[in-house]
Short mmCIF file of C-alpha atoms and ligand atoms in Angstrom, two decimals:
data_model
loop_
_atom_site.label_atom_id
_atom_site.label_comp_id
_atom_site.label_asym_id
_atom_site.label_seq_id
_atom_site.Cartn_x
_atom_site.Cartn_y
_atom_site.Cartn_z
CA UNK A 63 11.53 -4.24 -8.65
CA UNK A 64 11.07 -7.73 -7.44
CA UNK A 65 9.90 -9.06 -3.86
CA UNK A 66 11.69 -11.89 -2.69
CA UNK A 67 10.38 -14.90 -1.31
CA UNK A 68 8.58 -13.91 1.84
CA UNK A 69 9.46 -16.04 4.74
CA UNK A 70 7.70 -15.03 8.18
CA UNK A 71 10.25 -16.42 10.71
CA UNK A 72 12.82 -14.59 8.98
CA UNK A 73 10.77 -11.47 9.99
CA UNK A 74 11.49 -12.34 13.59
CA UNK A 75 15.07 -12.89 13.22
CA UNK A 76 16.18 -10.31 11.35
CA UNK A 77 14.34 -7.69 13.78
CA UNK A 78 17.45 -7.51 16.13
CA UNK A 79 19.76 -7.25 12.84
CA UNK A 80 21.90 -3.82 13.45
CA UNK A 81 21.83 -2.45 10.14
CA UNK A 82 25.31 -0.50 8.71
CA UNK A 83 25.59 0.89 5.51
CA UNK A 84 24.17 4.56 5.99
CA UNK A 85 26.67 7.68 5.07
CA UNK A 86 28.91 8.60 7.89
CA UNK A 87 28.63 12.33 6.57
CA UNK A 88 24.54 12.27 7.77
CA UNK A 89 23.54 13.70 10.94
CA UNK A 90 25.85 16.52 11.49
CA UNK A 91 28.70 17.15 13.70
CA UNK A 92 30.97 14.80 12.40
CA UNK A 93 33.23 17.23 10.89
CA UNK A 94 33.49 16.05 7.58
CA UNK A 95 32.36 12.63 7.51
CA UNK A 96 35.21 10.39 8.82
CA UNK A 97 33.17 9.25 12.01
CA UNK A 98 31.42 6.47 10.76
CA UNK A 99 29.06 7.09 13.83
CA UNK A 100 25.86 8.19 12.75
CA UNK A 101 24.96 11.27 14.84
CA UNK A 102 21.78 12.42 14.58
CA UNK A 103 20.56 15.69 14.45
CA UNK A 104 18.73 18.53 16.43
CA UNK A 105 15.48 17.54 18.01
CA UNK A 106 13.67 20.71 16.87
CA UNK A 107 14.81 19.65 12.85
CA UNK A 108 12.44 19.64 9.59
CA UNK A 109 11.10 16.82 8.92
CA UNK A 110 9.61 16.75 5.07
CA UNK A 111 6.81 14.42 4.25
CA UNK A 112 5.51 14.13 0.48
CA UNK A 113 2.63 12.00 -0.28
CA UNK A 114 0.79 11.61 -3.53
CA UNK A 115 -2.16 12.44 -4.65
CA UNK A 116 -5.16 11.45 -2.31
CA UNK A 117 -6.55 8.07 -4.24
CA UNK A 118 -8.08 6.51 -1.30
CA UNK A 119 -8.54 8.05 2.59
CA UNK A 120 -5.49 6.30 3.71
CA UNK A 121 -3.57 9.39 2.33
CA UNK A 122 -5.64 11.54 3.40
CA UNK A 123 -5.52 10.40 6.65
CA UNK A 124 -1.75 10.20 6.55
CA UNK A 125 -1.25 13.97 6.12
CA UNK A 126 -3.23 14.98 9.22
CA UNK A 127 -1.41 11.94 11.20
CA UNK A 128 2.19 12.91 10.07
CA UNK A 129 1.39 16.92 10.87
CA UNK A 130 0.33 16.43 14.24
CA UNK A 131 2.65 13.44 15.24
CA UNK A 132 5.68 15.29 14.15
CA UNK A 133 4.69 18.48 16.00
CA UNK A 134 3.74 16.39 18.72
CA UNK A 135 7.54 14.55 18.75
CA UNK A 136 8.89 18.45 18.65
CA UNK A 137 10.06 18.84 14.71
CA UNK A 138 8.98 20.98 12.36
CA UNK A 139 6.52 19.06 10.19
CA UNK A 140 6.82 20.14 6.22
CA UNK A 141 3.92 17.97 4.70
CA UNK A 142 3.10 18.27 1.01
CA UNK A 143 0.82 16.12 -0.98
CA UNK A 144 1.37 16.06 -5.25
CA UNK A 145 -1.61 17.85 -6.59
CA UNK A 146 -3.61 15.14 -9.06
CA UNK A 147 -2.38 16.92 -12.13
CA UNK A 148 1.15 17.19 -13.41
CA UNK A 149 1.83 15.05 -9.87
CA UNK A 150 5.20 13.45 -10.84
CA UNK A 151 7.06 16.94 -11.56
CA UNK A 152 4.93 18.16 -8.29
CA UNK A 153 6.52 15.92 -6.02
CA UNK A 154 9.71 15.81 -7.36
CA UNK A 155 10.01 19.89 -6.98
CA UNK A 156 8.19 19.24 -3.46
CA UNK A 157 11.05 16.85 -2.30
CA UNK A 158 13.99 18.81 -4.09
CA UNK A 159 12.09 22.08 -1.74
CA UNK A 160 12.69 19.64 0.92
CA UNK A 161 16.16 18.67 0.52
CA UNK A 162 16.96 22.86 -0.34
CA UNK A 163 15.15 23.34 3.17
CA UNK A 164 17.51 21.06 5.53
CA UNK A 165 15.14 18.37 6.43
CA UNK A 166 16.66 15.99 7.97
CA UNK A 167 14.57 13.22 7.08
CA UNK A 168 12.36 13.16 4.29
CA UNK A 169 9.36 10.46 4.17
CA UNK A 170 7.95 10.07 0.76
CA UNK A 171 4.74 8.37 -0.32
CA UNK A 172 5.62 7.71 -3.88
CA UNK A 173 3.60 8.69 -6.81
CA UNK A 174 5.53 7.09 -9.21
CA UNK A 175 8.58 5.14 -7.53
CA UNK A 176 10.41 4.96 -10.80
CA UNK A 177 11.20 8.66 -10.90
CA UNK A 178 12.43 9.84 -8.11
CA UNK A 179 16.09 8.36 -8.06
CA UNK A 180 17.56 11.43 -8.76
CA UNK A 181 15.68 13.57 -6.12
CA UNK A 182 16.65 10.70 -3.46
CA UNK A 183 20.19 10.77 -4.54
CA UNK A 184 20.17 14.68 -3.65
CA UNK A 185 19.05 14.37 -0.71
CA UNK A 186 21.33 11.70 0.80
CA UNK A 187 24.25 13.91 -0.49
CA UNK A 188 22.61 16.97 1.37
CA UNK A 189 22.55 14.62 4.43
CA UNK A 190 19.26 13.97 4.84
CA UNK A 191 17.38 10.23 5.38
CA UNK A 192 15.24 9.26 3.21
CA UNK A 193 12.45 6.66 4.36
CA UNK A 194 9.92 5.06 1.42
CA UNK A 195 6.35 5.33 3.12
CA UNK A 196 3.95 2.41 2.14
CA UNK A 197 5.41 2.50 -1.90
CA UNK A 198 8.73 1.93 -2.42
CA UNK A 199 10.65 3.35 -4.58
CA UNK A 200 12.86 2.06 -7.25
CA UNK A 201 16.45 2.15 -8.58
CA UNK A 202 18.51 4.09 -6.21
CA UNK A 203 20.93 2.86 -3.34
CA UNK A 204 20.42 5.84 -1.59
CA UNK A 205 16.97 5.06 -0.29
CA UNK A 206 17.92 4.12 3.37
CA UNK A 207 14.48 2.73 4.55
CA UNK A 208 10.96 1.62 4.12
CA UNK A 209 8.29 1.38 6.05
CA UNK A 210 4.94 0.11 4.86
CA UNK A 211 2.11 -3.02 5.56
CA UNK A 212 3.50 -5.71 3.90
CA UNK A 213 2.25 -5.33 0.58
CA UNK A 214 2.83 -8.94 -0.83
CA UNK A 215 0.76 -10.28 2.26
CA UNK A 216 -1.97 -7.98 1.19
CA UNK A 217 -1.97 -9.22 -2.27
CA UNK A 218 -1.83 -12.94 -0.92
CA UNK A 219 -4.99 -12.44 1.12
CA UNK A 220 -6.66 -10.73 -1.52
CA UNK A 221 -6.21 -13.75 -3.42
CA UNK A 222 -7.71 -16.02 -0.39
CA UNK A 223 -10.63 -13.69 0.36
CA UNK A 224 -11.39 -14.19 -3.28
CA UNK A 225 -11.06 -18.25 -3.15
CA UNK A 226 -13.48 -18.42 0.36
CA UNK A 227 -15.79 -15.79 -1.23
CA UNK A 228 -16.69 -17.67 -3.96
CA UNK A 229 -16.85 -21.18 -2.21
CA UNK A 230 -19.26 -19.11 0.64
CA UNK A 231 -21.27 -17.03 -1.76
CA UNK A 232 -21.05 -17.94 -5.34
CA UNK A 233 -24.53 -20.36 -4.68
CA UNK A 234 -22.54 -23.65 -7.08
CA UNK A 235 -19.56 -25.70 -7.32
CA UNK A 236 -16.21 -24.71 -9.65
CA UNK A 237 -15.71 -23.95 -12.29
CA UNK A 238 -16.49 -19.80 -11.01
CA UNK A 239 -16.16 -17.13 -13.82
CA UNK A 240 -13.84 -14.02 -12.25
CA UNK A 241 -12.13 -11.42 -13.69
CA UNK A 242 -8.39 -9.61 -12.40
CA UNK A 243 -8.19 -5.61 -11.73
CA UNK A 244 -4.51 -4.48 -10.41
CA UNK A 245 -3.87 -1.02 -9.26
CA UNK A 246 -1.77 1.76 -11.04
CA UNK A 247 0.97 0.88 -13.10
CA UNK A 248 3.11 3.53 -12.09
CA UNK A 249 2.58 2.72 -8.00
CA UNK A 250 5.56 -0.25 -7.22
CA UNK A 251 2.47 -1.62 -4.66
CA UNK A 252 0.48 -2.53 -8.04
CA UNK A 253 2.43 -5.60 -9.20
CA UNK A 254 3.48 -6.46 -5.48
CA UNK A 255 -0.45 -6.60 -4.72
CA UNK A 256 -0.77 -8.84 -8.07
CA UNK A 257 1.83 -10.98 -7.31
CA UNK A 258 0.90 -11.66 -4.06
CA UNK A 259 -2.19 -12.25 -5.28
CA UNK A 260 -1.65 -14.57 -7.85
CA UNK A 261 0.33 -16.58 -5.99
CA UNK A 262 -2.45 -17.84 -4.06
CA UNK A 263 -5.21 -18.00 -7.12
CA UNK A 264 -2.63 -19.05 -10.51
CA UNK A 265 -3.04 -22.63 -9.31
CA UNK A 266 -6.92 -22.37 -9.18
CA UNK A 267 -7.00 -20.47 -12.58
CA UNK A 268 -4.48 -23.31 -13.43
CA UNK A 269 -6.44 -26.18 -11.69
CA UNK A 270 -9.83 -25.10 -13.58
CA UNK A 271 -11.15 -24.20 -10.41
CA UNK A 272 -11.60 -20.16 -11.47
CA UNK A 273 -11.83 -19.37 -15.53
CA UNK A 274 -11.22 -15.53 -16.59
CA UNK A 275 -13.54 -15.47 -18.54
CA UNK A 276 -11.92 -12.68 -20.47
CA UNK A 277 -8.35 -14.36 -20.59
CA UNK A 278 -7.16 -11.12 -18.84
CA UNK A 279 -4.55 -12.84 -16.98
CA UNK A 280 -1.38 -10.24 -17.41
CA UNK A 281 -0.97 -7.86 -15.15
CA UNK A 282 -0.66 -4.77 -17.92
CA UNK A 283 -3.97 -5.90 -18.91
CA UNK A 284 -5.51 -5.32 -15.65
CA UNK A 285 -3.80 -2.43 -15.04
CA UNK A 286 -5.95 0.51 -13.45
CA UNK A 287 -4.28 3.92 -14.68
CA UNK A 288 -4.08 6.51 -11.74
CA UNK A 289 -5.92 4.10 -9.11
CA UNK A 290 -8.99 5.86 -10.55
CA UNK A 291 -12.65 4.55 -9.94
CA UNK A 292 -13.82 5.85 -13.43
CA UNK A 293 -11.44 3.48 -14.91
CA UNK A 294 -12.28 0.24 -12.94
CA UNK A 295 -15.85 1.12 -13.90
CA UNK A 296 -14.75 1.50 -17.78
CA UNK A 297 -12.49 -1.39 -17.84
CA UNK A 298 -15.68 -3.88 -16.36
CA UNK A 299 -18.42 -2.42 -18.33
CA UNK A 300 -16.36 -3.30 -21.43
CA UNK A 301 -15.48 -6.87 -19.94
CA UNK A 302 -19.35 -7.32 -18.93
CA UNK A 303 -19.88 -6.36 -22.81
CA UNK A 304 -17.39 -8.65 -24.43
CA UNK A 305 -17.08 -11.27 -22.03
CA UNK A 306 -20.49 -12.12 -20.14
CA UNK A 307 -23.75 -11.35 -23.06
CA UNK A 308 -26.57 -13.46 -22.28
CA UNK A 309 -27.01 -15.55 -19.17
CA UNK A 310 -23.14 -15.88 -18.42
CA UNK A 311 -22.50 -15.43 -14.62
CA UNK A 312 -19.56 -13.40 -13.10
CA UNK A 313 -18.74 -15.04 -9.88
CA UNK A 314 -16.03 -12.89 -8.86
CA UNK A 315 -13.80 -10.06 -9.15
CA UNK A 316 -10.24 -9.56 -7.93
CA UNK A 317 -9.78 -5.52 -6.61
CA UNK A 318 -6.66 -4.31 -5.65
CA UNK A 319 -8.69 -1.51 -3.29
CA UNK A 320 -11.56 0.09 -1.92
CA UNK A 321 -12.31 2.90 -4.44
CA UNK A 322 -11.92 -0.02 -7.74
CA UNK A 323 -13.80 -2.39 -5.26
CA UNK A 324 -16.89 -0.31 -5.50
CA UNK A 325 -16.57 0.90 -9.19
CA UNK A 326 -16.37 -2.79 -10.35
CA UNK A 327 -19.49 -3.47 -7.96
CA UNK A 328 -21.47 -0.44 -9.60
CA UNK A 329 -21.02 -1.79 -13.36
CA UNK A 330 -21.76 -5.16 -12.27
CA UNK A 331 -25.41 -3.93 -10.95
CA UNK A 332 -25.67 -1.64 -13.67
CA UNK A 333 -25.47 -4.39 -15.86
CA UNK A 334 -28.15 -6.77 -14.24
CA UNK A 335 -25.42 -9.04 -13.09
CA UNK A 336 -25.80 -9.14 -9.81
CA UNK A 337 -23.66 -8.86 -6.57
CA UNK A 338 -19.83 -10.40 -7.65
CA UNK A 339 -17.93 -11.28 -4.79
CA UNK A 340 -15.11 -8.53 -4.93
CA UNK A 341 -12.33 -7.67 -2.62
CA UNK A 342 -10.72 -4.59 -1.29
CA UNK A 343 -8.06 -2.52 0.38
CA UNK A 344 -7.94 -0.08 2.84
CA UNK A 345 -10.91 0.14 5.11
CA UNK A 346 -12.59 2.67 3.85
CA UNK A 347 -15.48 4.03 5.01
CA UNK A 348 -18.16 3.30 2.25
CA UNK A 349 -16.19 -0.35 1.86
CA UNK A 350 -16.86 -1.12 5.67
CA UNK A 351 -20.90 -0.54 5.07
CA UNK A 352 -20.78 -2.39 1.94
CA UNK A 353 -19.68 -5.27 3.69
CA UNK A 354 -21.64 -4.88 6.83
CA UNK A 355 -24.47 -4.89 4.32
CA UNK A 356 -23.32 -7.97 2.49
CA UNK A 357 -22.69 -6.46 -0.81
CA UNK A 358 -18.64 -6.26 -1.01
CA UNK A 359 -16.80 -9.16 0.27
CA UNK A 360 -13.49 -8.37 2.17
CA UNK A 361 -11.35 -5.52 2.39
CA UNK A 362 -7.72 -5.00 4.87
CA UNK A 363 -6.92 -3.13 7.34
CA UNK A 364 -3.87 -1.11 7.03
CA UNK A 365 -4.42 0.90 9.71
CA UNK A 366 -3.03 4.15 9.08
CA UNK A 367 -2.43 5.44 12.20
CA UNK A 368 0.08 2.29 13.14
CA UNK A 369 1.94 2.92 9.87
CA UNK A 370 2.28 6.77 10.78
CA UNK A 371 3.30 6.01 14.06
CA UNK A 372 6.25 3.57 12.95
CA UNK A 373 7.77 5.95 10.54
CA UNK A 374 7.97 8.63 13.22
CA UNK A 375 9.96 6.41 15.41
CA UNK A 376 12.26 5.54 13.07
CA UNK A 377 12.55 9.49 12.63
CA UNK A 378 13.44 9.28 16.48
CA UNK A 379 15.80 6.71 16.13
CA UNK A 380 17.38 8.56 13.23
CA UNK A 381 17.66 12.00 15.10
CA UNK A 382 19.24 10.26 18.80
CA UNK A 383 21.83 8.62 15.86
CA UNK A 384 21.11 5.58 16.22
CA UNK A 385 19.89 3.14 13.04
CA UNK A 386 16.13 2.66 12.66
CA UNK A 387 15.47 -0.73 13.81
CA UNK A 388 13.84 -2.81 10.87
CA UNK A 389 12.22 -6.22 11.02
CA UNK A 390 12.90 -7.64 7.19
CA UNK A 391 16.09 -7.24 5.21
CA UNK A 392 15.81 -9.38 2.39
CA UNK A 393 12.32 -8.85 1.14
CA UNK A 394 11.84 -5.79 -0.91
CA UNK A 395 14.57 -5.41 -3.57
CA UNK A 396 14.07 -2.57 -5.35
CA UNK A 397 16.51 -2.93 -8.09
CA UNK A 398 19.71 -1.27 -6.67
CA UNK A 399 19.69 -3.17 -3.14
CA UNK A 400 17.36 -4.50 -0.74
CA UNK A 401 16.21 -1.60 1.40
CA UNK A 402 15.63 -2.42 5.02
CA UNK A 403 12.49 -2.36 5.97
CA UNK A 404 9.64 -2.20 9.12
CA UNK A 405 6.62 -4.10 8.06
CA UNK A 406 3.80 -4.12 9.62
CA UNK A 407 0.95 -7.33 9.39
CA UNK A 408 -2.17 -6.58 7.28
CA UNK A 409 -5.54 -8.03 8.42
CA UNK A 410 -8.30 -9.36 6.14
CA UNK A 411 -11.61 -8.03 7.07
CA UNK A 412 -15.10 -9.63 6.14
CA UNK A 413 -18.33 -8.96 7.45
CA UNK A 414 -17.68 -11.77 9.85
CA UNK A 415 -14.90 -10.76 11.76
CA UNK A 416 -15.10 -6.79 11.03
CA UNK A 417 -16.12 -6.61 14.78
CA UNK A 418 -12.81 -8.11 15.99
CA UNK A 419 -10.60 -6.64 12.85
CA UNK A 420 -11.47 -3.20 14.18
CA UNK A 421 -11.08 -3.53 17.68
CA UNK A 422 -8.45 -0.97 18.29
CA UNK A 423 -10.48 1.27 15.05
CA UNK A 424 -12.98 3.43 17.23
CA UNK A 425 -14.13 5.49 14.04
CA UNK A 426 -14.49 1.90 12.01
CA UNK A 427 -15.90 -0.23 15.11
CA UNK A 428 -19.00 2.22 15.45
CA UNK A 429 -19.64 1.64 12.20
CA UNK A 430 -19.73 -2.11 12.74
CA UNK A 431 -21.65 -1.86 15.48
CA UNK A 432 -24.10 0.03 13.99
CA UNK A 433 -25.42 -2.99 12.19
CA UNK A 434 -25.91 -5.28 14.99
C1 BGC B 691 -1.65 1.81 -1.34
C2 BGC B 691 -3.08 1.37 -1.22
C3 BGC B 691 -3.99 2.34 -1.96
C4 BGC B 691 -3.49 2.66 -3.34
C5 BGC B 691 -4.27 3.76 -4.00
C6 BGC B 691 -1.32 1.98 -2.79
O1 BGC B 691 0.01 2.28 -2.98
O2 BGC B 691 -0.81 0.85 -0.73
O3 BGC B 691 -3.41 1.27 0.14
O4 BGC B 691 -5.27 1.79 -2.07
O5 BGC B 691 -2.14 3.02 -3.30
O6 BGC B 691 -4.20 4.94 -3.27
#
């Protein structure tokens, strides 16, 4: 899977792009697929949504969202999550349920994008959608959209939160001592994140400006195996022991998310070392205190309820027959074609503009407020 070169205006102009390409035997009443209308379906249809296992409250959050918009917009919502064990085979059963089922439109949150070609592949031939929801997913033409933040951006501010952290916080000039987590290696958003981030801090590793101290610079050696806290923790305890004995500083840590953020900020105290600056992902709840109390540095908002909201007008467009309108065709190529996607903008968030980040947050806001 690579992401292309991200270019913002073409964002803009490719938003009005009509789109061709999907099956003229989806959607129903065509008769046997020589219409190369695409005609929707009923209003009252199945809608399947399969998320992954819950590694941060973004999915969580996504479950409840996706049951009560659907209802709401008058399907029939079928929303499974992959149980933590054995999650690959899980979802692949849930989705091939799905497709067996007559959703229409199936929206999958990817556990492992790699492997689930051939379930995709079924379901376009059963004439069914299928929409990639924040992950993509990897190797098959028959993926007909994705909707998600714009995962490269994330990475790329990641990378800048780091850089002003450190300048802000890190109490000396350059050269600062940092060290590089990235997310699950079966989860296409790892290496997007890492990319995105390096982008931004390979010329200050390059420059002398930041030194890994461990010389943990690939991306398999960052790696953080199921997105799981107990790992980040693991993986920096053994860096603090082989990389920073004695008096040596760590200045800063690059997190893919929330959940690592923390872990990496627990072994660092355990440790004596201190308060790293370390990034984040996802606005979650714990993060958003940590930073209002000055102890994690920045984390984004994806905001959840936005993302939901997209994909189930794109399931609107799809059902009325028309094509889901998309606002970037040329960014996220994930091996077999570039899939058309809707991306929405992340946000940095730090302590100092968490009031104005959250503004349209309630739930988050209070929490800001809280410490005024
Ligand atoms: C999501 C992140 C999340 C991570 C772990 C990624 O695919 O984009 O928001 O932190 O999965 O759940």
């Amino acid at each position: 899977m690579k992401r292309m070169a991200f270019a913002a205006t073409a964002l803009v102009a490719a938003t009005a792009l009509a789109l061709t390409g999907c099956s003229s035997d989806r959607g129903g009443d065509t008769g046997g697929g020589t219409d190369e209308e695409v005609t929707g379906f009923d209003a009252g249809s199945t809608i399947g949504v399969a998320l992954p296992d819950k590694t941060s409250e973004n999915w969580v959050l996504a479950g409840q969202l996706f049951t009560d918009g659907l209802e709401e917009a008058g399907y029939k919502a079928d929303v499974q999550y992959a149980p933590a064990s054995n999650t690959v085979a899980e979802q692949q059963n849930q989705i091939t349920s799905m497709v067996t089922n007559g959703a229409k439109v199936i929206i999958i949150g990817a556990k492992d994008g790699k492997q689930l070609a051939t379930q995709v592949q079924a379901a376009k031939d059963a004439g069914a959608y299928v929409i990639a929801y924040d992950r993509l997913i990897e190797n098959t033409d028959a993926l007909d959209y994705y909707v998600a933040f714009d995962n490269f951006k994330v990475g790329n501010l990641q990378g800048q939160a780091l850089l002003d952290g450190l300048a802000e916080r890190a109490g000396h000039e350059a050269p600062y001592n940092v060290e590089l987590f990235s997310g699950s290696p079966d989860d296409a958003n790892s290496a997007v994140f890492f990319d995105g981030a390096m982008e931004v801090l390979q010329p200050a590793i390059d420059d002398g400006t930041l030194n890994v101290v461990s010389g943990q610079t690939e991306i398999a050696q960052t790696a953080t195996e199921g997105w799981l806290a107990e790992n980040a923790q693991n993986r920096m305890d053994t860096l603090l022991t082989g990389s920073y004995g004695g008096d040596v500083v760590l200045d800063g840590v690059l997190s893919p998310n929330d959940t690592l953020a923390r872990a990496i900020l627990t072994s660092a105290q355990q440790a004596g070392k201190g308060v790293p600056v370390v990034t984040g992902q996802d606005s979650e709840v714990e993060s958003v205190k940590s930073i209002m109390e000055g102890i994690q540095y920045s984390t984004i908002n994806k905001d959840t309820t936005l993302l939901v909201e997209q994909a189930i007008k794109m399931v609107g467009q799809l059902q009325k027959g028309e094509e889901a309108e998309v606002n970037d065709t040329e960014s996220y190529d994930n091996g077999s074609k570039v899939v058309p996607s809707y991306l929405l903008d992340p946000v940095i968030v730090t302590k100092e503009n968490a009031a104005e980040a959250y503004a349209n947050v309630p739930s988050l806001l209070e929490i800001v407020e809280s410490y005024k």
